Amino acid sequence: MSNPTRVLVVEDDETLREALCDTIQYGGYQTIAACNGIEALKRLETEQVDLIISDVQMDEMDGHTLLREVKSTRNELPFVLVTAHGSIENAVKAMREGATDYLLKPFEAEVLLEMVSRLGVSHHSRDMGMIAQDPKMVQVCDLARRVSSTNATVLISGESGTGKEVMARYIHENSGRKDKSFVALNCAAIPETMLESMLFGYEKGAYTGAYQSRAGKFEQANGGTLLLDEISEMDLALQAKLLRVLQEKEVERLGGNTVIPLDVRVLATTNRNLREEVASGRFREDLYYRLNVFPIHLPPLRARPDDIVPIASKLLQRHANDRGLHFTAAAETALSSHNWNGNVRELENCIQRAAILAIGDEVGADALFFEDSLGLDDTSVFDSTQNRAEKNTEESVNSEVSDKKQPLGGDLKAREKQLIVDALKAVNGCRKDAAERLGISPRTLRYKLARLKEQGVAIPATG
């Protein structure tokens, strides 16, 4: 259960900016866009950012000036400058000024995604830690601690959202490798053509824009732990290459001929039944046995009810913005009795919505909106429980029914309007970021904005 790296892309060319954002999002990461350095600094005031990628030549404030401004207040934040091919002197200057790395135009998508993967962080799973109060989960954690002291390969299975990456980090942090690197690679999020180079690394010239050699995930994890997240999504051809690396304990970079010895503890996760995948021919049997030395299965959240409220309370503190929120007894009962088909990921969505809607310091049952009661288009996120039930009943009879027939109560409707306007102001009018801040889909936000415009409400423009 990890939040993806959030990348601030600063580029004054709109077409290129969108292309960069699309590529980064394709790799499973989140993006925040800014058209110049001044807008980027405004975004940093309100947004959580893990990495900045900025062009050098921009109006109003160029990349070098932005770099100096960022480093004066957030020196730890990774910063990558994008410069035109041949401007090596500028790249060297940027590194001296504090840039973490640089990209030379033109470059391939593989190079960009490798850099984001290498420099980005997955802070979410570190923040959560392992919460285990339910007897089932206590037993699982005991097994994990016992295998942590060995170098055995562990295959962690479980439904999506059960916290498989959290468990992997737990194993690493209880092992003799805890002071070494923990490197994670999501095999499902990275396109197959890019996955091989990110896993094994590449030499200079292996790709257009590969201006210098790069270590792959295996090398980055040398001495530590490598997590292959959602290993079942890996292509069969790449599975064969992975198997060879695991057997030989050595790797060759793409485009190279030097054998690099490895000392890496490998952990893998899957949300599929790998035995069935092997039987169907979608996963190599020899790789399955190589990975499945010590299997750990994480139970779904609904099977560990004693953990639901503790996890929810931890999530509430993360999204409360120092408001000191806490659940009422009725809210805790509602949380414990829900089925949580989406597991901890669904729980976090619910808690984030509750933190937005909470009045005062209490989160009551009326602030909890579960996925199965939101409707297919998510437009009822802010509806009262009665109105949601009425709307779902009517939609089962007529899917074209107008939302006007289920009006929100006056106070709740006014609160919804204010929440939307405040969210837009906080993100400088960016619809995508506002939707994320509100915990609703961009399509839902567009629908609600259209309704507000019809009512004559002034909508903050994109800055």
Short mmCIF file of C-alpha atoms in Angstrom, two decimals:
data_model
loop_
_atom_site.label_atom_id
_atom_site.label_comp_id
_atom_site.label_asym_id
_atom_site.label_seq_id
_atom_site.Cartn_x
_atom_site.Cartn_y
_atom_site.Cartn_z
CA MET A 1 0.00 0.00 0.00
CA SER A 2 2.23 2.81 -1.16
CA ASN A 3 1.55 6.26 -2.42
CA PRO A 4 3.38 6.90 -5.71
CA THR A 5 6.14 9.47 -6.00
CA ARG A 6 4.78 12.96 -6.71
CA VAL A 7 6.79 14.77 -9.39
CA LEU A 8 6.63 18.52 -10.02
CA VAL A 9 7.20 19.09 -13.75
CA VAL A 10 8.26 22.65 -14.62
CA GLU A 11 8.22 23.40 -18.36
CA ASP A 12 7.02 26.49 -20.27
CA ASP A 13 6.28 24.57 -23.48
CA GLU A 14 2.74 23.27 -22.95
CA THR A 15 3.06 20.38 -25.40
CA LEU A 16 6.32 19.16 -23.90
CA ARG A 17 5.00 19.68 -20.38
CA GLU A 18 1.99 17.48 -21.11
CA ALA A 19 4.21 14.85 -22.77
CA LEU A 20 6.49 14.72 -19.73
CA CYS A 21 3.53 14.42 -17.38
CA ASP A 22 1.90 11.71 -19.50
CA THR A 23 5.11 9.66 -19.57
CA ILE A 24 5.65 9.95 -15.82
CA GLN A 25 2.02 9.07 -15.10
CA TYR A 26 2.32 6.10 -17.47
CA GLY A 27 5.06 4.82 -15.18
CA GLY A 28 2.66 4.83 -12.23
CA TYR A 29 3.73 8.14 -10.67
CA GLN A 30 1.76 11.33 -9.93
CA THR A 31 2.54 14.69 -11.50
CA ILE A 32 1.99 18.35 -10.69
CA ALA A 33 2.56 20.77 -13.56
CA ALA A 34 3.92 24.32 -13.54
CA CYS A 35 4.65 26.58 -16.52
CA ASN A 36 7.61 28.42 -14.95
CA GLY A 37 9.66 28.80 -11.78
CA ILE A 38 7.29 31.29 -10.14
CA GLU A 39 4.32 28.96 -10.48
CA ALA A 40 6.47 26.07 -9.27
CA LEU A 41 7.30 27.90 -6.05
CA LYS A 42 3.58 28.56 -5.49
CA ARG A 43 2.85 24.87 -5.96
CA LEU A 44 5.52 23.94 -3.42
CA GLU A 45 3.73 26.05 -0.81
CA THR A 46 0.59 23.89 -0.96
CA GLU A 47 1.64 20.55 -2.48
CA GLN A 48 3.63 17.59 -1.22
CA VAL A 49 6.38 16.99 -3.77
CA ASP A 50 9.02 14.23 -3.82
CA LEU A 51 10.97 15.25 -6.95
CA ILE A 52 11.28 18.29 -9.24
CA ILE A 53 12.07 18.03 -12.95
CA SER A 54 12.56 21.46 -14.50
CA ASP A 55 13.58 22.86 -17.86
CA VAL A 56 16.42 25.38 -17.83
CA GLN A 57 15.24 27.97 -20.37
CA MET A 58 11.96 29.53 -19.17
CA ASP A 59 10.49 33.03 -19.01
CA GLU A 60 9.96 34.88 -15.71
CA MET A 61 12.15 32.47 -13.73
CA ASP A 62 14.53 29.99 -15.33
CA GLY A 63 15.54 26.58 -14.05
CA HIS A 64 18.82 27.68 -12.43
CA THR A 65 17.07 30.40 -10.43
CA LEU A 66 14.35 27.97 -9.39
CA LEU A 67 17.02 25.48 -8.31
CA ARG A 68 18.67 28.08 -6.05
CA GLU A 69 15.31 29.10 -4.56
CA VAL A 70 14.33 25.51 -3.81
CA LYS A 71 17.69 24.55 -2.34
CA SER A 72 17.61 27.56 0.00
CA THR A 73 14.55 26.16 1.78
CA ARG A 74 14.38 22.44 0.90
CA ASN A 75 17.91 21.27 0.26
CA GLU A 76 16.92 17.60 0.61
CA LEU A 77 14.42 17.69 -2.28
CA PRO A 78 15.78 15.93 -5.42
CA PHE A 79 16.00 18.34 -8.36
CA VAL A 80 16.63 17.40 -12.00
CA LEU A 81 17.37 19.97 -14.70
CA VAL A 82 16.50 19.33 -18.35
CA THR A 83 18.87 20.99 -20.78
CA ALA A 84 19.42 20.99 -24.53
CA HIS A 85 21.81 18.51 -26.09
CA GLY A 86 25.36 19.77 -26.07
CA SER A 87 24.94 22.10 -23.06
CA ILE A 88 27.27 20.05 -20.90
CA GLU A 89 28.74 23.17 -19.29
CA ASN A 90 25.30 24.15 -18.03
CA ALA A 91 24.73 20.65 -16.72
CA VAL A 92 28.01 20.75 -14.77
CA LYS A 93 27.09 24.18 -13.43
CA ALA A 94 23.71 22.84 -12.32
CA MET A 95 25.32 19.97 -10.40
CA ARG A 96 27.61 22.42 -8.63
CA GLU A 97 24.59 24.51 -7.66
CA GLY A 98 22.95 21.51 -6.05
CA ALA A 99 21.04 19.72 -8.81
CA THR A 100 20.70 16.01 -8.09
CA ASP A 101 20.97 15.09 -11.78
CA TYR A 102 20.27 16.35 -15.28
CA LEU A 103 18.65 15.17 -18.51
CA LEU A 104 20.00 16.02 -21.94
CA LYS A 105 17.46 16.53 -24.74
CA PRO A 106 16.43 14.49 -26.60
CA PHE A 107 15.88 11.49 -24.32
CA GLU A 108 13.78 8.35 -24.41
CA ALA A 109 10.93 7.63 -22.01
CA GLU A 110 13.03 4.84 -20.44
CA VAL A 111 15.64 7.37 -19.33
CA LEU A 112 13.04 9.68 -17.78
CA LEU A 113 11.24 6.89 -15.91
CA GLU A 114 14.48 5.36 -14.68
CA MET A 115 15.43 8.70 -13.18
CA VAL A 116 12.04 9.16 -11.49
CA SER A 117 12.22 5.62 -10.11
CA ARG A 118 15.75 6.15 -8.82
CA LEU A 119 15.28 9.57 -7.25
CA GLY A 120 11.66 9.35 -6.12
CA VAL A 121 10.59 8.03 -2.74
CA SER A 122 7.72 5.93 -1.50
CA HIS A 123 7.13 7.60 1.86
CA HIS A 124 3.69 6.20 2.52
CA SER A 125 4.63 2.67 3.56
CA ARG A 126 7.39 3.97 5.82
CA ASP A 127 4.90 6.23 7.58
CA MET A 128 2.36 3.46 8.11
CA GLY A 129 4.57 0.84 9.68
CA MET A 130 3.17 -2.58 10.50
CA ILE A 131 -0.07 -2.45 12.50
CA ALA A 132 -1.03 -5.87 13.86
CA GLN A 133 -3.49 -6.29 16.72
CA ASP A 134 -5.70 -8.95 15.19
CA PRO A 135 -4.56 -12.52 16.10
CA LYS A 136 -4.35 -13.51 12.41
CA MET A 137 -2.02 -10.62 11.62
CA VAL A 138 0.04 -11.12 14.79
CA GLN A 139 0.75 -14.67 13.63
CA VAL A 140 1.77 -13.46 10.15
CA CYS A 141 4.12 -10.86 11.63
CA ASP A 142 5.72 -13.51 13.85
CA LEU A 143 6.47 -15.60 10.75
CA ALA A 144 7.86 -12.53 8.99
CA ARG A 145 10.19 -11.71 11.88
CA ARG A 146 11.50 -15.26 11.95
CA VAL A 147 12.31 -15.31 8.23
CA SER A 148 13.74 -11.78 8.36
CA SER A 149 16.94 -13.00 10.02
CA THR A 150 17.69 -15.25 7.03
CA ASN A 151 18.49 -14.47 3.40
CA ALA A 152 15.62 -16.61 2.12
CA THR A 153 13.59 -15.28 -0.80
CA VAL A 154 10.06 -14.45 0.35
CA LEU A 155 6.93 -14.44 -1.82
CA ILE A 156 4.25 -12.21 -0.27
CA SER A 157 0.76 -12.80 -1.60
CA GLY A 158 -2.58 -11.16 -0.90
CA GLU A 159 -5.38 -9.13 -2.41
CA SER A 160 -4.68 -5.66 -3.78
CA GLY A 161 -4.43 -3.11 -1.01
CA THR A 162 -3.59 -5.50 1.83
CA GLY A 163 -0.19 -3.89 2.49
CA LYS A 164 2.24 -6.22 0.75
CA GLU A 165 4.90 -3.52 0.35
CA VAL A 166 4.52 -2.61 4.02
CA MET A 167 5.21 -6.25 4.88
CA ALA A 168 8.24 -6.27 2.59
CA ARG A 169 9.67 -3.23 4.35
CA TYR A 170 8.90 -4.85 7.70
CA ILE A 171 10.98 -7.89 6.70
CA HIS A 172 13.83 -5.66 5.52
CA GLU A 173 13.82 -3.53 8.67
CA ASN A 174 13.97 -6.64 10.88
CA SER A 175 16.83 -8.15 8.90
CA GLY A 176 20.59 -7.85 9.06
CA ARG A 177 20.35 -5.70 5.91
CA LYS A 178 18.26 -2.96 7.54
CA ASP A 179 21.09 -0.42 7.28
CA LYS A 180 21.48 -1.13 3.55
CA SER A 181 19.27 -0.09 0.64
CA PHE A 182 15.64 -1.15 0.25
CA VAL A 183 14.79 -0.81 -3.45
CA ALA A 184 11.29 -1.43 -4.84
CA LEU A 185 10.22 -1.89 -8.45
CA ASN A 186 6.54 -2.14 -9.42
CA CYS A 187 6.48 -4.63 -12.30
CA ALA A 188 2.86 -3.77 -13.11
CA ALA A 189 3.36 0.00 -13.36
CA ILE A 190 6.37 0.04 -15.70
CA PRO A 191 5.88 -0.72 -19.42
CA GLU A 192 7.55 -3.98 -20.43
CA THR A 193 9.95 -2.28 -22.86
CA MET A 194 11.25 -0.13 -19.99
CA LEU A 195 11.18 -2.70 -17.21
CA GLU A 196 14.26 -4.60 -18.37
CA SER A 197 16.51 -1.54 -18.47
CA MET A 198 15.26 -0.37 -15.06
CA LEU A 199 15.84 -3.80 -13.57
CA PHE A 200 19.29 -4.55 -15.01
CA GLY A 201 20.59 -1.05 -15.80
CA TYR A 202 22.16 0.16 -19.05
CA GLU A 203 25.43 1.46 -20.41
CA LYS A 204 26.01 4.83 -22.04
CA GLY A 205 24.57 4.88 -25.56
CA ALA A 206 22.20 1.97 -25.02
CA TYR A 207 19.28 4.35 -25.72
CA THR A 208 18.82 7.76 -27.26
CA GLY A 209 19.43 10.15 -24.38
CA ALA A 210 21.33 7.56 -22.33
CA TYR A 211 24.14 10.06 -21.88
CA GLN A 212 25.76 8.07 -19.10
CA SER A 213 25.66 4.57 -17.64
CA ARG A 214 23.01 3.78 -15.04
CA ALA A 215 22.88 1.07 -12.44
CA GLY A 216 19.70 -1.01 -12.45
CA LYS A 217 17.59 -1.94 -9.47
CA PHE A 218 19.68 -5.02 -8.73
CA GLU A 219 22.86 -2.95 -8.47
CA GLN A 220 21.12 -0.24 -6.46
CA ALA A 221 19.99 -2.89 -3.97
CA ASN A 222 23.39 -4.59 -3.73
CA GLY A 223 24.01 -5.47 -0.10
CA GLY A 224 20.37 -4.76 0.72
CA THR A 225 16.90 -5.84 -0.33
CA LEU A 226 15.13 -5.73 -3.71
CA LEU A 227 11.33 -5.85 -3.81
CA LEU A 228 9.78 -7.01 -7.08
CA ASP A 229 6.23 -5.76 -6.60
CA GLU A 230 3.46 -7.57 -8.52
CA ILE A 231 5.91 -10.04 -10.04
CA SER A 232 3.08 -11.92 -11.78
CA GLU A 233 2.72 -9.03 -14.26
CA MET A 234 6.19 -9.61 -15.71
CA ASP A 235 6.44 -10.84 -19.31
CA LEU A 236 7.59 -14.45 -19.81
CA ALA A 237 10.69 -13.43 -21.77
CA LEU A 238 11.84 -11.13 -18.98
CA GLN A 239 11.03 -13.83 -16.40
CA ALA A 240 13.67 -16.01 -18.05
CA LYS A 241 16.29 -13.25 -17.77
CA LEU A 242 15.31 -12.60 -14.15
CA LEU A 243 15.65 -16.30 -13.33
CA ARG A 244 19.19 -16.33 -14.69
CA VAL A 245 20.17 -13.35 -12.53
CA LEU A 246 18.69 -14.99 -9.43
CA GLN A 247 20.48 -18.28 -10.15
CA GLU A 248 23.87 -16.83 -11.10
CA LYS A 249 23.75 -13.93 -8.59
CA GLU A 250 25.24 -11.62 -11.18
CA VAL A 251 23.92 -9.14 -13.72
CA GLU A 252 24.98 -7.48 -16.97
CA ARG A 253 23.72 -4.03 -17.91
CA LEU A 254 21.97 -3.58 -21.25
CA GLY A 255 24.53 -2.64 -23.86
CA GLY A 256 27.39 -3.85 -21.66
CA ASN A 257 29.54 -6.96 -21.32
CA THR A 258 30.79 -6.66 -17.75
CA VAL A 259 29.45 -9.15 -15.20
CA ILE A 260 28.53 -7.51 -11.90
CA PRO A 261 28.38 -9.81 -8.82
CA LEU A 262 25.33 -9.40 -6.61
CA ASP A 263 24.53 -9.77 -2.93
CA VAL A 264 20.81 -9.00 -2.90
CA ARG A 265 17.96 -10.38 -0.82
CA VAL A 266 14.93 -10.64 -3.12
CA LEU A 267 11.32 -10.23 -1.98
CA ALA A 268 8.39 -10.52 -4.38
CA THR A 269 4.68 -9.76 -4.13
CA THR A 270 1.64 -10.86 -6.10
CA ASN A 271 -2.12 -10.41 -5.91
CA ARG A 272 -2.65 -13.51 -8.07
CA ASN A 273 -2.54 -17.23 -7.38
CA LEU A 274 0.86 -18.03 -8.87
CA ARG A 275 0.17 -21.77 -8.93
CA GLU A 276 -2.75 -21.07 -11.25
CA GLU A 277 -0.59 -18.70 -13.31
CA VAL A 278 1.99 -21.47 -13.72
CA ALA A 279 -0.69 -24.00 -14.70
CA SER A 280 -2.06 -21.60 -17.33
CA GLY A 281 1.40 -20.99 -18.79
CA ARG A 282 1.54 -17.31 -17.81
CA PHE A 283 4.31 -17.72 -15.25
CA ARG A 284 7.47 -19.83 -15.40
CA GLU A 285 7.41 -22.83 -13.07
CA ASP A 286 11.15 -22.67 -12.40
CA LEU A 287 10.93 -18.98 -11.44
CA TYR A 288 7.94 -19.73 -9.21
CA TYR A 289 9.97 -22.22 -7.19
CA ARG A 290 12.93 -19.88 -7.08
CA LEU A 291 10.75 -17.13 -5.55
CA ASN A 292 8.47 -19.24 -3.37
CA VAL A 293 11.14 -20.34 -0.89
CA PHE A 294 9.18 -18.88 2.02
CA PRO A 295 5.57 -17.90 1.25
CA ILE A 296 3.68 -15.35 3.37
CA HIS A 297 0.00 -14.69 2.71
CA LEU A 298 -1.57 -11.46 3.98
CA PRO A 299 -5.22 -11.86 4.99
CA PRO A 300 -7.69 -9.31 3.62
CA LEU A 301 -8.74 -6.51 5.95
CA ARG A 302 -12.20 -8.01 6.47
CA ALA A 303 -10.52 -11.14 7.89
CA ARG A 304 -8.57 -9.11 10.49
CA PRO A 305 -11.30 -6.90 12.02
CA ASP A 306 -9.27 -5.97 15.12
CA ASP A 307 -6.83 -4.06 12.87
CA ILE A 308 -9.42 -1.90 11.11
CA VAL A 309 -9.85 0.87 13.69
CA PRO A 310 -6.11 1.12 14.58
CA ILE A 311 -5.21 1.44 10.89
CA ALA A 312 -8.05 3.92 10.31
CA SER A 313 -6.86 6.03 13.27
CA LYS A 314 -3.32 6.10 11.86
CA LEU A 315 -4.64 7.17 8.46
CA LEU A 316 -6.86 9.82 10.03
CA GLN A 317 -3.88 11.48 11.69
CA ARG A 318 -2.10 11.61 8.34
CA HIS A 319 -4.99 13.34 6.60
CA ALA A 320 -6.16 15.50 9.52
CA ASN A 321 -3.63 18.30 8.84
CA ASP A 322 -2.92 18.66 12.59
CA ARG A 323 -6.61 19.13 13.43
CA GLY A 324 -6.58 16.50 16.18
CA LEU A 325 -9.43 14.49 14.69
CA HIS A 326 -10.78 11.32 16.32
CA PHE A 327 -13.55 8.83 15.59
CA THR A 328 -16.78 8.59 17.53
CA ALA A 329 -17.88 5.19 18.83
CA ALA A 330 -20.52 5.02 16.09
CA ALA A 331 -17.88 5.70 13.42
CA GLU A 332 -15.63 2.95 14.79
CA THR A 333 -18.55 0.51 14.70
CA ALA A 334 -19.34 1.46 11.11
CA LEU A 335 -15.70 1.01 10.09
CA SER A 336 -15.39 -2.39 11.76
CA SER A 337 -18.58 -3.74 10.19
CA HIS A 338 -17.78 -2.72 6.60
CA ASN A 339 -16.54 -5.44 4.21
CA TRP A 340 -13.55 -3.50 2.73
CA ASN A 341 -13.29 -5.28 -0.60
CA GLY A 342 -10.56 -2.78 -1.55
CA ASN A 343 -8.73 -3.44 1.73
CA VAL A 344 -6.45 -0.76 3.19
CA ARG A 345 -6.44 1.22 -0.06
CA GLU A 346 -10.23 1.53 0.08
CA LEU A 347 -10.02 2.35 3.79
CA GLU A 348 -7.63 5.22 3.14
CA ASN A 349 -9.93 6.72 0.50
CA CYS A 350 -12.79 6.58 3.00
CA ILE A 351 -10.72 8.19 5.76
CA GLN A 352 -9.47 10.95 3.47
CA ARG A 353 -13.06 11.85 2.57
CA ALA A 354 -14.03 11.75 6.25
CA ALA A 355 -11.21 14.13 7.20
CA ILE A 356 -12.47 16.60 4.59
CA LEU A 357 -16.08 16.43 5.77
CA ALA A 358 -15.43 16.34 9.53
CA ILE A 359 -16.87 19.24 11.53
CA GLY A 360 -14.96 20.08 14.70
CA ASP A 361 -12.58 17.46 16.04
CA GLU A 362 -14.92 14.48 15.77
CA VAL A 363 -15.41 12.14 12.83
CA GLY A 364 -18.86 10.62 13.10
CA ALA A 365 -20.51 7.83 11.14
CA ASP A 366 -22.25 10.46 8.97
CA ALA A 367 -18.83 11.51 7.60
CA LEU A 368 -18.02 7.99 6.36
CA PHE A 369 -18.85 7.29 2.73
CA PHE A 370 -18.10 3.76 1.58
CA GLU A 371 -17.22 2.80 -2.00
CA ASP A 372 -20.27 0.59 -2.51
CA SER A 373 -22.60 3.47 -1.62
CA LEU A 374 -21.00 6.14 -3.83
CA GLY A 375 -22.58 5.17 -7.14
CA LEU A 376 -20.76 4.45 -10.39
CA ASP A 377 -20.02 8.10 -11.17
CA ASP A 378 -18.97 9.10 -7.63
CA THR A 379 -21.30 12.12 -7.77
CA SER A 380 -22.83 11.31 -4.40
CA VAL A 381 -19.64 11.70 -2.36
CA PHE A 382 -21.10 14.63 -0.49
CA ASP A 383 -24.76 13.48 -0.46
CA SER A 384 -26.48 12.61 2.79
CA THR A 385 -27.06 8.91 3.53
CA GLN A 386 -30.80 9.24 2.84
CA ASN A 387 -30.28 11.04 -0.46
CA ARG A 388 -27.72 8.45 -1.58
CA ALA A 389 -30.15 5.63 -0.87
CA GLU A 390 -32.95 7.45 -2.72
CA LYS A 391 -30.66 8.17 -5.67
CA ASN A 392 -29.46 4.56 -5.97
CA THR A 393 -33.06 3.29 -5.83
CA GLU A 394 -34.21 5.66 -8.56
CA GLU A 395 -31.18 4.92 -10.76
CA SER A 396 -32.01 1.22 -10.67
CA VAL A 397 -35.35 2.14 -12.32
CA ASN A 398 -34.13 4.88 -14.62
CA SER A 399 -30.42 5.45 -15.23
CA GLU A 400 -31.16 8.77 -16.90
CA VAL A 401 -32.77 10.35 -13.83
CA SER A 402 -31.66 13.90 -13.23
CA ASP A 403 -29.56 14.68 -10.19
CA LYS A 404 -31.82 17.66 -9.60
CA LYS A 405 -34.46 15.28 -8.23
CA GLN A 406 -32.23 14.43 -5.25
CA PRO A 407 -31.14 17.86 -4.00
CA LEU A 408 -28.68 18.15 -1.16
CA GLY A 409 -29.82 19.74 2.06
CA GLY A 410 -29.12 23.47 2.16
CA ASP A 411 -26.31 23.35 4.74
CA LEU A 412 -24.60 20.32 3.22
CA LYS A 413 -24.88 21.76 -0.27
CA ALA A 414 -23.29 25.02 0.86
CA ARG A 415 -20.52 23.09 2.57
CA GLU A 416 -19.87 21.08 -0.59
CA LYS A 417 -19.62 24.28 -2.65
CA GLN A 418 -17.18 25.81 -0.17
CA LEU A 419 -15.05 22.65 -0.05
CA ILE A 420 -14.73 22.63 -3.84
CA VAL A 421 -13.91 26.34 -4.09
CA ASP A 422 -11.36 26.10 -1.25
CA ALA A 423 -9.71 23.06 -2.85
CA LEU A 424 -9.37 24.85 -6.19
CA LYS A 425 -7.88 27.92 -4.54
CA ALA A 426 -5.37 25.76 -2.65
CA VAL A 427 -4.04 24.22 -5.88
CA ASN A 428 -4.12 27.36 -8.00
CA GLY A 429 -7.18 26.20 -9.95
CA CYS A 430 -5.77 22.87 -11.15
CA ARG A 431 -8.80 20.58 -11.61
CA LYS A 432 -6.83 17.34 -11.42
CA ASP A 433 -5.09 18.28 -8.16
CA ALA A 434 -8.33 19.61 -6.66
CA ALA A 435 -10.10 16.32 -7.40
CA GLU A 436 -7.29 14.42 -5.71
CA ARG A 437 -7.41 16.76 -2.72
CA LEU A 438 -11.18 16.21 -2.39
CA GLY A 439 -10.90 12.44 -2.78
CA ILE A 440 -13.16 12.31 -5.84
CA SER A 441 -12.55 11.54 -9.50
CA PRO A 442 -11.75 14.34 -12.00
CA ARG A 443 -14.94 13.41 -13.87
CA THR A 444 -16.99 13.94 -10.71
CA LEU A 445 -15.35 17.31 -10.13
CA ARG A 446 -16.09 18.43 -13.69
CA TYR A 447 -19.72 17.43 -13.20
CA LYS A 448 -19.99 19.38 -9.95
CA LEU A 449 -18.24 22.44 -11.38
CA ALA A 450 -20.69 22.49 -14.28
CA ARG A 451 -23.57 22.44 -11.79
CA LEU A 452 -21.99 25.26 -9.75
CA LYS A 453 -21.47 27.37 -12.88
CA GLU A 454 -25.15 26.92 -13.74
CA GLN A 455 -25.92 28.36 -10.30
CA GLY A 456 -23.71 31.37 -10.95
CA VAL A 457 -20.90 30.38 -8.57
CA ALA A 458 -17.53 31.96 -9.40
CA ILE A 459 -15.04 29.17 -10.05
CA PRO A 460 -11.33 29.92 -9.46
CA ALA A 461 -9.45 29.90 -12.78
CA THR A 462 -6.29 27.97 -13.43
CA GLY A 463 -3.30 30.08 -12.52
#
